[in-house]
Tab-separated table of C-alpha atoms and ligand atoms in Angstrom:
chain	number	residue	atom	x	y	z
A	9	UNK	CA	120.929	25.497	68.202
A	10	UNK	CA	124.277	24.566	69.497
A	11	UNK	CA	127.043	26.321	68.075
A	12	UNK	CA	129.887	24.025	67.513
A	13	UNK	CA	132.182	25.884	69.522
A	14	UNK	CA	131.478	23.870	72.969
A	15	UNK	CA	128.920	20.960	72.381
A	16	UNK	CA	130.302	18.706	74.772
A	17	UNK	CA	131.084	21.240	77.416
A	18	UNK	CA	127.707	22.618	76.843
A	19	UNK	CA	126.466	18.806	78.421
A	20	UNK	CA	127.521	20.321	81.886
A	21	UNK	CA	126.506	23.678	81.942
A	22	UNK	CA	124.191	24.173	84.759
A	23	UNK	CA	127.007	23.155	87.160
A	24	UNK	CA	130.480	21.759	85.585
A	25	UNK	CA	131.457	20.816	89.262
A	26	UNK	CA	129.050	18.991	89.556
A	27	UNK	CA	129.741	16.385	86.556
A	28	UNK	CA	131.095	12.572	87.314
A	29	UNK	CA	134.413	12.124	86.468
A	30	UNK	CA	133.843	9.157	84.370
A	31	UNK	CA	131.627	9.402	81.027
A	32	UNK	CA	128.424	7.753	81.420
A	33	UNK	CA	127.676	5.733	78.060
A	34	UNK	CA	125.184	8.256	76.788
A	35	UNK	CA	128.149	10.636	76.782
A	36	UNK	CA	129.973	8.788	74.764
A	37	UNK	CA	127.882	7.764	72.292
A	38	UNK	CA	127.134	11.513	71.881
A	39	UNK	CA	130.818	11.824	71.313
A	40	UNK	CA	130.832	9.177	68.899
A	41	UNK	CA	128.091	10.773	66.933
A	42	UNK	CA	128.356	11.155	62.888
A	43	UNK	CA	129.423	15.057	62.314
A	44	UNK	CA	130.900	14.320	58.904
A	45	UNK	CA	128.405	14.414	55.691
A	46	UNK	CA	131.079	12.059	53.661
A	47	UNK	CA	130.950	9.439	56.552
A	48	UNK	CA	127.081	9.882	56.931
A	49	UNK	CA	126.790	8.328	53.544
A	50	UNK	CA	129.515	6.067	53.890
A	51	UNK	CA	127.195	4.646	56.510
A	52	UNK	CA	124.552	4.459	54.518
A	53	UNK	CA	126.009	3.288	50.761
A	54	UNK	CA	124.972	6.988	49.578
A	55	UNK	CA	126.790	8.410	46.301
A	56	UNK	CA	129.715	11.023	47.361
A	57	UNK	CA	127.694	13.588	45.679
A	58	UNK	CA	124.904	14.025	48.936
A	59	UNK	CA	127.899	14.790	51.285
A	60	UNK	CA	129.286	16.910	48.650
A	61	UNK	CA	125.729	18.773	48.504
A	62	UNK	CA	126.121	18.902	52.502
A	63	UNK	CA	129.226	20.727	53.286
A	64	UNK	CA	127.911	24.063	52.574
A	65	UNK	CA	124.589	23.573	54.499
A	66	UNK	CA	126.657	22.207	57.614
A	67	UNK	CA	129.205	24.931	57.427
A	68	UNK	CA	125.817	26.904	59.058
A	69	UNK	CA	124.338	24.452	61.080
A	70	UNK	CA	126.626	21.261	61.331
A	71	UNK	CA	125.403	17.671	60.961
A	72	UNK	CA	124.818	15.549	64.245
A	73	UNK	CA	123.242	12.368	64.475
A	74	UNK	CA	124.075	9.728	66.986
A	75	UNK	CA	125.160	5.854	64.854
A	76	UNK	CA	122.590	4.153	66.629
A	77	UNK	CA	119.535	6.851	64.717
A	78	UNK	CA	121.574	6.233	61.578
A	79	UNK	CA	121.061	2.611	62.193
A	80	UNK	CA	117.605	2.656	61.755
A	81	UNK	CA	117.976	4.534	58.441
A	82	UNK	CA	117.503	2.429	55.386
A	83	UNK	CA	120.950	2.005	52.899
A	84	UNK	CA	121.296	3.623	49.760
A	85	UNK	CA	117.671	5.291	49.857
A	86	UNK	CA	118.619	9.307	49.922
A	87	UNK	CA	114.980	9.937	50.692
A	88	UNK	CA	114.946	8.196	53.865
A	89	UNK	CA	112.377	9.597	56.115
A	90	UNK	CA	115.139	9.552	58.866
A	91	UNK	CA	117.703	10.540	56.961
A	92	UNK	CA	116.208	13.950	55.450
A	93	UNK	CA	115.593	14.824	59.068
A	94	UNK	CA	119.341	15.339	59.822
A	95	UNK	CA	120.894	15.428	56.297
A	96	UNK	CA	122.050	19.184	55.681
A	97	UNK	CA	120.823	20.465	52.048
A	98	UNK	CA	121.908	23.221	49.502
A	99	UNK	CA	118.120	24.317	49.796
A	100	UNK	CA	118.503	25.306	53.310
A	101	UNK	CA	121.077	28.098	52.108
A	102	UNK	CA	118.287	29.607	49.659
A	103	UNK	CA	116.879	32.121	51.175
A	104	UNK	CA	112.920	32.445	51.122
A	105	UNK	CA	110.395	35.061	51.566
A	106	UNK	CA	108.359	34.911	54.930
A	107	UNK	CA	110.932	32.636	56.781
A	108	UNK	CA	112.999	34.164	59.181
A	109	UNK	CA	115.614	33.799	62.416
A	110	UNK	CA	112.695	34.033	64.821
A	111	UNK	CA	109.580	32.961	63.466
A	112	UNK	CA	107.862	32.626	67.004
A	113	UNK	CA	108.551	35.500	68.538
A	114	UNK	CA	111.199	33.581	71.352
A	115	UNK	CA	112.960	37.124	71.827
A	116	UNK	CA	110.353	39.120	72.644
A	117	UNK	CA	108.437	36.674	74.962
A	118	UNK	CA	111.609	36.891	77.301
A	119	UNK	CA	111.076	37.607	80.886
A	120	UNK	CA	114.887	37.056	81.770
A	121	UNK	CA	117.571	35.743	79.474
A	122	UNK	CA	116.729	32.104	78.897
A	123	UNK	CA	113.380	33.093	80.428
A	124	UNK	CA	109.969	32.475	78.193
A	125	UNK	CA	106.276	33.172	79.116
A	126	UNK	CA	104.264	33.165	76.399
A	127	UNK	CA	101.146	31.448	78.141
A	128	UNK	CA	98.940	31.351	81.403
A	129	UNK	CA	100.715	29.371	84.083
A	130	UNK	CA	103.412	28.168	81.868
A	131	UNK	CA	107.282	29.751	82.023
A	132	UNK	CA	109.368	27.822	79.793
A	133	UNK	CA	113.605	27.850	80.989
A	134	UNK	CA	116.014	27.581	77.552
A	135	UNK	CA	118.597	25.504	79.649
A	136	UNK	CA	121.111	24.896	76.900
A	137	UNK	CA	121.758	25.020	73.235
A	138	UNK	CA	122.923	21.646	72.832
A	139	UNK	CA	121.084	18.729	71.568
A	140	UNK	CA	121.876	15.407	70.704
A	141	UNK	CA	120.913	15.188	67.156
A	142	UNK	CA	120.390	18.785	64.628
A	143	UNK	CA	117.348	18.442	63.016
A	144	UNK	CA	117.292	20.547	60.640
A	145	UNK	CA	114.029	21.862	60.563
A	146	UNK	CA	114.630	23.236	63.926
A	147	UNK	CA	112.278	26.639	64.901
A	148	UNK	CA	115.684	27.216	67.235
A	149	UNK	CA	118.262	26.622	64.856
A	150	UNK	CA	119.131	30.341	65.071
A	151	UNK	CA	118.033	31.324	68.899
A	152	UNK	CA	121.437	32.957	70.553
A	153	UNK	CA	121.959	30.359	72.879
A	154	UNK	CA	125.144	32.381	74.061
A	155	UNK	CA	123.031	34.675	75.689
A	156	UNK	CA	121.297	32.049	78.459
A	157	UNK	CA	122.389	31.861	82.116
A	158	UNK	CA	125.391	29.248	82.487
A	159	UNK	CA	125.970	27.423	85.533
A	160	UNK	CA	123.931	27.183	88.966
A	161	UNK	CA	124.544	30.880	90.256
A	162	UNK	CA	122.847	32.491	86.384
A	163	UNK	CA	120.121	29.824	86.612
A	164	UNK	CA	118.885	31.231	90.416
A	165	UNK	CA	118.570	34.688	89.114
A	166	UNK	CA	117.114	33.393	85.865
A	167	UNK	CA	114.269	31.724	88.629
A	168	UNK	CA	113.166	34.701	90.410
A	169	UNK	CA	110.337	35.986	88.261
A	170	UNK	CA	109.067	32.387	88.405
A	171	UNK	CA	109.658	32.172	92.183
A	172	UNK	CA	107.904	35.405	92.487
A	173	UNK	CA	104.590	34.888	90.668
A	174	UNK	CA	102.064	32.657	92.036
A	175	UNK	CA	100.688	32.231	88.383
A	176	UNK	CA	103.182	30.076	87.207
A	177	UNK	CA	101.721	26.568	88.003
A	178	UNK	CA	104.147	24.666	85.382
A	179	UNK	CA	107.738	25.057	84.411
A	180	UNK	CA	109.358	24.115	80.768
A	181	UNK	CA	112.594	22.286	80.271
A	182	UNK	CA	113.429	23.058	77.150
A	183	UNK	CA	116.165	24.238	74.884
A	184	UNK	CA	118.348	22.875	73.110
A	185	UNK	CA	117.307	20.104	74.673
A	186	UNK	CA	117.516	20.183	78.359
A	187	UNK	CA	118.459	15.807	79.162
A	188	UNK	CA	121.689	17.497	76.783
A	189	UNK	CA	122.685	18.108	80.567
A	190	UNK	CA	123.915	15.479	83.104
A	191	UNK	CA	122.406	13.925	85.893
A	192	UNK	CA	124.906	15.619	87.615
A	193	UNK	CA	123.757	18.898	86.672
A	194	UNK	CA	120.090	18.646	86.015
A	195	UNK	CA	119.270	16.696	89.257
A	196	UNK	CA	119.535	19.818	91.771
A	197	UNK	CA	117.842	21.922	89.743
A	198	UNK	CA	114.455	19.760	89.541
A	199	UNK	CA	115.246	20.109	93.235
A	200	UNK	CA	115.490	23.728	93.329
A	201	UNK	CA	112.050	24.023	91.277
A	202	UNK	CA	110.098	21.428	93.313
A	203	UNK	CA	110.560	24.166	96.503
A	204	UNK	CA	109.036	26.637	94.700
A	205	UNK	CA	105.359	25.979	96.404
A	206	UNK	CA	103.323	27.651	93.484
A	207	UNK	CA	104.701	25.022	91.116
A	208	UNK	CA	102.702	21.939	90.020
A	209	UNK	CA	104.021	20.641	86.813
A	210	UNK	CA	107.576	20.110	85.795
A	211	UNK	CA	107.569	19.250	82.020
A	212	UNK	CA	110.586	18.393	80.128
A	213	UNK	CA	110.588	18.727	76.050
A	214	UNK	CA	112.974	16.334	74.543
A	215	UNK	CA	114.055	14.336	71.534
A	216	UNK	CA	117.126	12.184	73.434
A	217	UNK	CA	115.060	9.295	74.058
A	218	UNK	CA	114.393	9.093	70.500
A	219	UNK	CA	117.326	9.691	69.136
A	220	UNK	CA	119.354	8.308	71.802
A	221	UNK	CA	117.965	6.318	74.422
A	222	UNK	CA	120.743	5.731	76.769
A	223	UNK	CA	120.003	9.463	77.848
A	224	UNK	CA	117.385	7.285	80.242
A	225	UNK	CA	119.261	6.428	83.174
A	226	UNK	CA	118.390	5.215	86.203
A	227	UNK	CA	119.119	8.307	87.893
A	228	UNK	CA	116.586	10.300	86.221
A	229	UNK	CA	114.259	7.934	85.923
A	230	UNK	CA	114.453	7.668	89.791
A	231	UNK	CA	114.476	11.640	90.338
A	232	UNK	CA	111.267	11.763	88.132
A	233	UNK	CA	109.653	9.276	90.477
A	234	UNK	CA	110.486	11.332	93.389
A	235	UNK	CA	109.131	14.680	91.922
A	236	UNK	CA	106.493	16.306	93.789
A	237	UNK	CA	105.329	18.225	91.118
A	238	UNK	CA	103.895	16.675	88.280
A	239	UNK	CA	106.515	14.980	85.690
A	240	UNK	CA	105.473	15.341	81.954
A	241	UNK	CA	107.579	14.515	79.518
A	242	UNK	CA	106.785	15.401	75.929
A	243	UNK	CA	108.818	13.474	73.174
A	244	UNK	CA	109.303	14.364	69.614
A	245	UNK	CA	109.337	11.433	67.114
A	246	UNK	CA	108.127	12.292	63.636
A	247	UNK	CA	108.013	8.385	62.075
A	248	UNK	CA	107.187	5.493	63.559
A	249	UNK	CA	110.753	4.164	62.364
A	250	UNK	CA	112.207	6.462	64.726
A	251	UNK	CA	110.607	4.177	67.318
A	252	UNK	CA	112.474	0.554	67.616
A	253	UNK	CA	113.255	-1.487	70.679
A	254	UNK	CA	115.844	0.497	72.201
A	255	UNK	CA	113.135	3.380	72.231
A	256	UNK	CA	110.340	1.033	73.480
A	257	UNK	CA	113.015	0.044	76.432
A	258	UNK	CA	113.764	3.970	77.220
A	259	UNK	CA	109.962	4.618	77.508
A	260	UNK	CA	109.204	1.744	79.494
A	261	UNK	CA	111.699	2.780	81.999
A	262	UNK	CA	110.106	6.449	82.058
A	263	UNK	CA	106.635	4.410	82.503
A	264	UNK	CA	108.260	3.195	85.824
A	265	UNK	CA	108.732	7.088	87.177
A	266	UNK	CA	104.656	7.714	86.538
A	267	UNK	CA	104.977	10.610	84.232
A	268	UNK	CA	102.491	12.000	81.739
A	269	UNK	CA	104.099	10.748	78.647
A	270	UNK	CA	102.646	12.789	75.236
A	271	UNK	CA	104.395	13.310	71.996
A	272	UNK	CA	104.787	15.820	69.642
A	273	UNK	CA	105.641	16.122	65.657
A	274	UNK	CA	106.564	18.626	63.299
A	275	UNK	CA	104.350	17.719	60.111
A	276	UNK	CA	107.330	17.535	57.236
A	277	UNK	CA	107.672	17.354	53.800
A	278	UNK	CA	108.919	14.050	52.564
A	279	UNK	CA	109.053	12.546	56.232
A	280	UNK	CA	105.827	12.119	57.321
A	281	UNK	CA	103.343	13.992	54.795
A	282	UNK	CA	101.696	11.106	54.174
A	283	UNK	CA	98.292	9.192	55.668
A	284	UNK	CA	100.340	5.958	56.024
A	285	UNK	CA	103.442	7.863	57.477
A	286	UNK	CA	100.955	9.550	60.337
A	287	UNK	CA	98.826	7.182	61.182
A	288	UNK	CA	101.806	4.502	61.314
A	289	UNK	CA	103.292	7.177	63.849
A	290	UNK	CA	100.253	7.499	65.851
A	291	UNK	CA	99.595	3.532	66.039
A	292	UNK	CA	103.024	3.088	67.428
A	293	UNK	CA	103.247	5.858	69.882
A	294	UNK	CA	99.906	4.044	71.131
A	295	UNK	CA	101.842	0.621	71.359
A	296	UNK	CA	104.500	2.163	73.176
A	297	UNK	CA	101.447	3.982	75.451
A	298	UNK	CA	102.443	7.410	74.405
A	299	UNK	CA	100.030	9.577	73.420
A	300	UNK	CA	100.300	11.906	70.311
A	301	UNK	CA	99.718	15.552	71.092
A	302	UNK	CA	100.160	17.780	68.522
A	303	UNK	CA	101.515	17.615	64.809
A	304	UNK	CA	102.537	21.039	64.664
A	305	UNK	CA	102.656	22.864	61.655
A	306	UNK	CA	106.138	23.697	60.452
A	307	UNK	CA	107.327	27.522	61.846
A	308	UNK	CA	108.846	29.243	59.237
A	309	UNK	CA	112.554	29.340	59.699
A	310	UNK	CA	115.349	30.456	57.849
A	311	UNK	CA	116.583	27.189	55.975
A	312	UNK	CA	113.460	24.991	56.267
A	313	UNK	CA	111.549	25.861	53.877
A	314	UNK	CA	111.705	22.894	51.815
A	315	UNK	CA	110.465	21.038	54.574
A	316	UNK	CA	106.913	22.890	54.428
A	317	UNK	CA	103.609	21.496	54.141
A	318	UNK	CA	100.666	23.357	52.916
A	319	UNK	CA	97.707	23.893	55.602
A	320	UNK	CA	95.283	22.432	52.928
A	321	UNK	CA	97.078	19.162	52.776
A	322	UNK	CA	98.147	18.991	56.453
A	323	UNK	CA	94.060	19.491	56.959
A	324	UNK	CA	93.296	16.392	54.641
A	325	UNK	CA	95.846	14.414	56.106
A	326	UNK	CA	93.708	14.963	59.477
A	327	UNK	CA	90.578	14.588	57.851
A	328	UNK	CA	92.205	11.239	57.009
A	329	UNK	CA	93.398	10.283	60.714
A	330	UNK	CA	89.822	11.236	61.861
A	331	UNK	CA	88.603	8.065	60.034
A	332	UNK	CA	90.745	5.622	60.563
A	333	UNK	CA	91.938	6.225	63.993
A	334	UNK	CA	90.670	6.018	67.434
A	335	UNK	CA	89.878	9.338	68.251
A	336	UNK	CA	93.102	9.565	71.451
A	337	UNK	CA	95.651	8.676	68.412
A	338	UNK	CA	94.764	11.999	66.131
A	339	UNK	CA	96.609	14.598	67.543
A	340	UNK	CA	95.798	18.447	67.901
A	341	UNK	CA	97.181	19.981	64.445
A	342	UNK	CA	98.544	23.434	65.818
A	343	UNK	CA	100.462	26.410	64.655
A	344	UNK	CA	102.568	28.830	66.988
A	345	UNK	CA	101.370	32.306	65.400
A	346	UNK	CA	103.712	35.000	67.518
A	347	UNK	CA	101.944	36.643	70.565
A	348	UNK	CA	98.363	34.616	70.489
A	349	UNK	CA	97.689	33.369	74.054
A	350	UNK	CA	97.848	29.688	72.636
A	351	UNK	CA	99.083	27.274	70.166
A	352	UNK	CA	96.720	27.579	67.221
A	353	UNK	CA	94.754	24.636	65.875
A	354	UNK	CA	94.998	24.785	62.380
A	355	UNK	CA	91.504	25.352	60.962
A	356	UNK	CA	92.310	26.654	57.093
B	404	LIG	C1	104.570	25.633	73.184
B	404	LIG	C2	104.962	26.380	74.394
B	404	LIG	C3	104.420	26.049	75.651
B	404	LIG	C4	103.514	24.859	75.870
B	404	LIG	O1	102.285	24.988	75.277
B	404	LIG	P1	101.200	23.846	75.563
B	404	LIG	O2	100.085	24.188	74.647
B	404	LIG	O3	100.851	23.915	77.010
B	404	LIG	O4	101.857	22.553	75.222
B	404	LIG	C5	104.743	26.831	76.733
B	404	LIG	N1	105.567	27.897	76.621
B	404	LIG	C6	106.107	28.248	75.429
B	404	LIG	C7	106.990	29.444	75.371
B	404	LIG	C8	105.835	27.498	74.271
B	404	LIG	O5	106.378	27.841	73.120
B	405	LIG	S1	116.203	18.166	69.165
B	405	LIG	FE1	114.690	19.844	69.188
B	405	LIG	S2	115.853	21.707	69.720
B	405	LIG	FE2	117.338	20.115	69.104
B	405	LIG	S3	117.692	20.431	66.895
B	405	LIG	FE3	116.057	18.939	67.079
B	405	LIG	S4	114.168	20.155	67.007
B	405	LIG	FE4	115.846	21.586	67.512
């Protein structure tokens, strides 16, 4: 995750020359974002004592959430499924047997700094620690984003393994989240991978047009149109309330570039642990002609322990979805277990 240290900065990093001298809007609403717990309940007609609870909590891993998420929240309910996404907890400080810093094994899957292969065909790049909202239930919340290449020249030696192996059919954006960059920035380096000949996808993992759907300019959309490899773009929405118009207007204009559109969830305790919650997600990612690809099973981080589901009732839940959904709106219920040659379906 981000460290607070440079999150706006960070926005730029693959080439700060390269960034417009004017703010776009997403920019600034990402600079207008809610970093204080006490105003966070302000916002929401929440007793002082929640923010109170926070500080510690976001001492570690500060609170972000952009006003126009918190909009969607509902007032004066502390259990908002929205809300316990981003709200920062005195649980998370507690520490807890069997959840650790790297509970995927990112550091030793690391072909160059910023670098991951951890599957056939598939090299994922971390291109920034910065994100637009902090979940807290993040499996990255304590990756060393420090470490990953900065700025056009790092990223081109970060590139050679990939350039060099024919294997790698598909290339990652991920982070952080990678739309944290700008156009500006992230334009000439879907460039640079698209001459790569080898390379057939280019998938980008991101939670900006959920959480802030101005992210989905014209530019991109445009430079996703263009691509010659594939675009896919995998969101990550976890209740359907995270979905309202200005996210239905976001996806339709990434419907215009002709990507593969999928999401994915992180199955959570007291956000969407529930049959209603899930298949209420699924039917609306179907409205909005996104399909749901995997409800992942929470990794075990430090700090998110309270947000874990057990595999029994995560399995029930499915059994649940099975029967009342069409079969293209259950999605794959994986795990990440360290060094297997695949995500996991969960099976006990
Ligand atoms: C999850 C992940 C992928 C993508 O896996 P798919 O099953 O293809 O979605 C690729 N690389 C890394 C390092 C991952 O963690
Ligand atoms: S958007 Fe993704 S990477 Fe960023 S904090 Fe949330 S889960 Fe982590």
């Amino acid at each position: 995750m981000a460290d607070e240290a440079a999150p706006n900065t960070a926005t730029a990093e693959y080439d700060v020359a390269a960034a417009p001298p004017r703010p776009e809007r997403w920019q600034t609403l990402l600079r207008e974002a809610v970093r204080d717990p006490a105003e966070l309940c302000r916002l929401l007609d929440l007793p002082a004592e929640w923010a109170e609870r926070a500080v510690a909590a976001a001492a570690e891993f500060p609170l972000r959430v952009p006003r126009g998420f918190v909009a969607r929240m509902r007032k004066g309910d502390p259990f908002d499924p929205l809300l316990r996404q981003v709200l920062p907890l005195a649980d998370e400080l507690v520490p807890q047997e069997g959840f650790t810093a790297d509970p995927v094994g990112d550091l030793s899957a690391e072909l160059a700094p910023g670098v991951l292969q951890k599957y056939r065909g598939r090299a994922l790049l971390v291109l920034t620690g910065a994100c637009a909202v902090h979940c807290r239930y993040c499996f990255r919340r304590h990756f060393p984003y420090e470490d990953v290449p900065k700025g056009r020249l790092q990223w081109e030696a970060a590139l050679a393994p990939i350039a060099a192996d024919p294997s790698v059919e598909e290339v990652l954006l991920s982070g952080g989240d990678p739309l944290s960059l700008t156009d500006a920035a992230l334009l000439p380096l879907f460039e640079r991978l698209a001459e790569i000949p080898h390379l057939r996808r280019l998938r980008i993992h991101t939670r900006w047009p959920i959480v802030l759907p101005e992210r989905v300019t014209e530019a991109l959309v445009a430079a996703l149109a263009r691509s010659r490899p594939t675009p896919v773009v995998v969101l990550h929405a976890n209740h359907a309330r995270e979905l309202d118009g200005s996210v239905a207007a976001a996806v339709a204009r990434l419907r215009r570039a002709d990507v593969l559109l999928f999401n994915q969830a992180v199955l959570l305790r007291g956000v969407n642990d529930s049959e209603t919650a899930l298949a209420e997600l699924s039917e609306r990612l179907s409205e909005l002609r996104i399909v749901p690809y995997y409800l992942h099973q929470l990794d075990r981080v430090a700090g998110a322990a309270h947000f874990e589901v057990p595999t029994e009732r995560g399995l029930e839940l499915l059994a649940a979805l099975r029967r009342r959904l069409p079969g293209y709106a259950v999605p794959r219920y994986v795990r990440e277990i360290a060094g297997e040659p695949h995500k996991t379906p969960v099976t006990e």
